[in-house]
mmCIF file of C-alpha atoms in Angstrom:
data_model
loop_
_atom_site.group_PDB
_atom_site.id
_atom_site.type_symbol
_atom_site.label_atom_id
_atom_site.label_comp_id
_atom_site.label_asym_id
_atom_site.label_seq_id
_atom_site.Cartn_x
_atom_site.Cartn_y
_atom_site.Cartn_z
ATOM 1 C CA ASP A 1 0.000 0.000 0.000
ATOM 2 C CA ASP A 2 1.136 3.575 -0.503
ATOM 3 C CA ASP A 3 0.137 4.429 3.069
ATOM 4 C CA LEU A 4 3.200 4.184 5.312
ATOM 5 C CA TRP A 5 1.118 3.533 8.428
ATOM 6 C CA LEU A 6 -0.743 0.619 6.847
ATOM 7 C CA ARG A 7 2.572 -0.920 5.810
ATOM 8 C CA ARG A 8 3.995 -0.417 9.304
ATOM 9 C CA THR A 9 0.873 -1.972 10.816
ATOM 10 C CA SER A 10 1.267 -5.046 8.599
ATOM 11 C CA VAL A 11 4.820 -5.448 9.931
ATOM 12 C CA ILE A 12 3.980 -5.063 13.632
ATOM 13 C CA CYS A 13 0.469 -6.541 13.784
ATOM 14 C CA GLN A 14 1.730 -9.868 15.174
ATOM 15 C CA LEU A 15 3.906 -8.563 18.008
ATOM 16 C CA LYS A 16 2.161 -10.686 20.646
ATOM 17 C CA ALA A 17 1.457 -13.739 18.492
ATOM 18 C CA LYS A 18 4.580 -15.638 19.629
ATOM 19 C CA VAL A 19 4.340 -19.250 18.314
ATOM 20 C CA ASP A 20 1.226 -18.318 16.338
ATOM 21 C CA THR A 21 3.140 -15.769 14.248
ATOM 22 C CA ASP A 22 2.432 -16.139 10.549
ATOM 23 C CA LEU A 23 6.023 -16.178 9.324
ATOM 24 C CA ASP A 24 5.047 -15.900 5.674
ATOM 25 C CA LEU A 25 3.124 -12.705 6.436
ATOM 26 C CA LEU A 26 5.942 -11.324 8.582
ATOM 27 C CA ALA A 27 8.573 -12.016 5.931
ATOM 28 C CA TYR A 28 6.364 -10.676 3.113
ATOM 29 C CA SER A 29 5.547 -7.498 5.028
ATOM 30 C CA ILE A 30 9.203 -6.832 5.750
ATOM 31 C CA GLU A 31 10.494 -7.768 2.300
ATOM 32 C CA SER A 32 7.883 -5.520 0.677
ATOM 33 C CA THR A 33 9.214 -2.509 2.550
ATOM 34 C CA LEU A 34 12.986 -3.064 2.568
ATOM 35 C CA ASP A 35 13.672 -0.101 0.292
ATOM 36 C CA ASP A 36 11.629 2.390 2.310
ATOM 37 C CA LYS A 37 13.760 5.000 4.084
ATOM 38 C CA ASP A 38 11.137 5.973 6.680
ATOM 39 C CA PHE A 39 12.428 5.838 10.262
ATOM 40 C CA PHE A 40 9.166 4.554 11.751
ATOM 41 C CA LEU A 41 8.923 1.724 9.257
ATOM 42 C CA ARG A 42 12.540 0.684 9.795
ATOM 43 C CA LYS A 43 12.069 0.838 13.564
ATOM 44 C CA GLY A 44 8.878 -1.245 13.244
ATOM 45 C CA ILE A 45 10.717 -3.912 11.249
ATOM 46 C CA GLY A 46 13.367 -4.163 13.933
ATOM 47 C CA TRP A 47 10.737 -4.229 16.653
ATOM 48 C CA ALA A 48 8.779 -7.043 14.996
ATOM 49 C CA LEU A 49 11.912 -9.115 14.468
ATOM 50 C CA ARG A 50 13.211 -8.464 17.990
ATOM 51 C CA GLN A 51 9.873 -9.490 19.481
ATOM 52 C CA TYR A 52 9.723 -12.693 17.431
ATOM 53 C CA ALA A 53 13.355 -13.465 18.376
ATOM 54 C CA ARG A 54 12.073 -14.154 21.881
ATOM 55 C CA THR A 55 10.141 -17.083 20.405
ATOM 56 C CA ASP A 56 12.493 -18.267 17.665
ATOM 57 C CA PRO A 57 15.919 -16.605 17.733
ATOM 58 C CA ASP A 58 17.316 -18.943 15.078
ATOM 59 C CA TRP A 59 14.638 -17.897 12.567
ATOM 60 C CA VAL A 60 15.404 -14.212 13.180
ATOM 61 C CA ARG A 61 19.170 -14.743 12.904
ATOM 62 C CA GLU A 62 18.672 -16.517 9.581
ATOM 63 C CA PHE A 63 16.251 -13.859 8.315
ATOM 64 C CA VAL A 64 18.690 -11.071 9.163
ATOM 65 C CA ARG A 65 21.586 -13.008 7.625
ATOM 66 C CA THR A 66 19.731 -13.637 4.352
ATOM 67 C CA HIS A 67 18.388 -10.085 4.000
ATOM 68 C CA PRO A 68 21.379 -7.792 3.572
ATOM 69 C CA GLY A 69 18.995 -5.032 2.463
ATOM 70 C CA LEU A 70 17.744 -4.533 6.022
ATOM 71 C CA SER A 71 18.613 -1.057 7.214
ATOM 72 C CA PRO A 72 21.230 -0.750 9.952
ATOM 73 C CA LEU A 73 18.469 0.431 12.304
ATOM 74 C CA SER A 74 16.265 -2.609 11.573
ATOM 75 C CA ARG A 75 19.232 -4.950 11.883
ATOM 76 C CA ARG A 76 20.379 -3.405 15.174
ATOM 77 C CA GLU A 77 16.889 -3.547 16.682
ATOM 78 C CA ALA A 78 16.287 -7.117 15.473
ATOM 79 C CA THR A 79 19.484 -8.460 16.993
ATOM 80 C CA LYS A 80 19.518 -6.373 20.161
ATOM 81 C CA HIS A 81 18.935 -9.362 22.494
ATOM 82 C CA LEU A 82 20.365 -12.190 20.405
#
């Protein structure tokens, strides 16, 4: 969507889902916005990944490793507690 806030919502909508996180949706939402330079979107990506890392740190490590296009902010936030 062209609306930044709708895209950010799609990234962070599963923050509390834990084991019920739809990984396809999470990955798609993040991959669809990798080129966006908006701070709030990049922060949201990192937040979503960091939150899911509490459930499956290996998945997040692999996602970060295989997505070199993640912004430094998203990468830093995602790996903060790994």
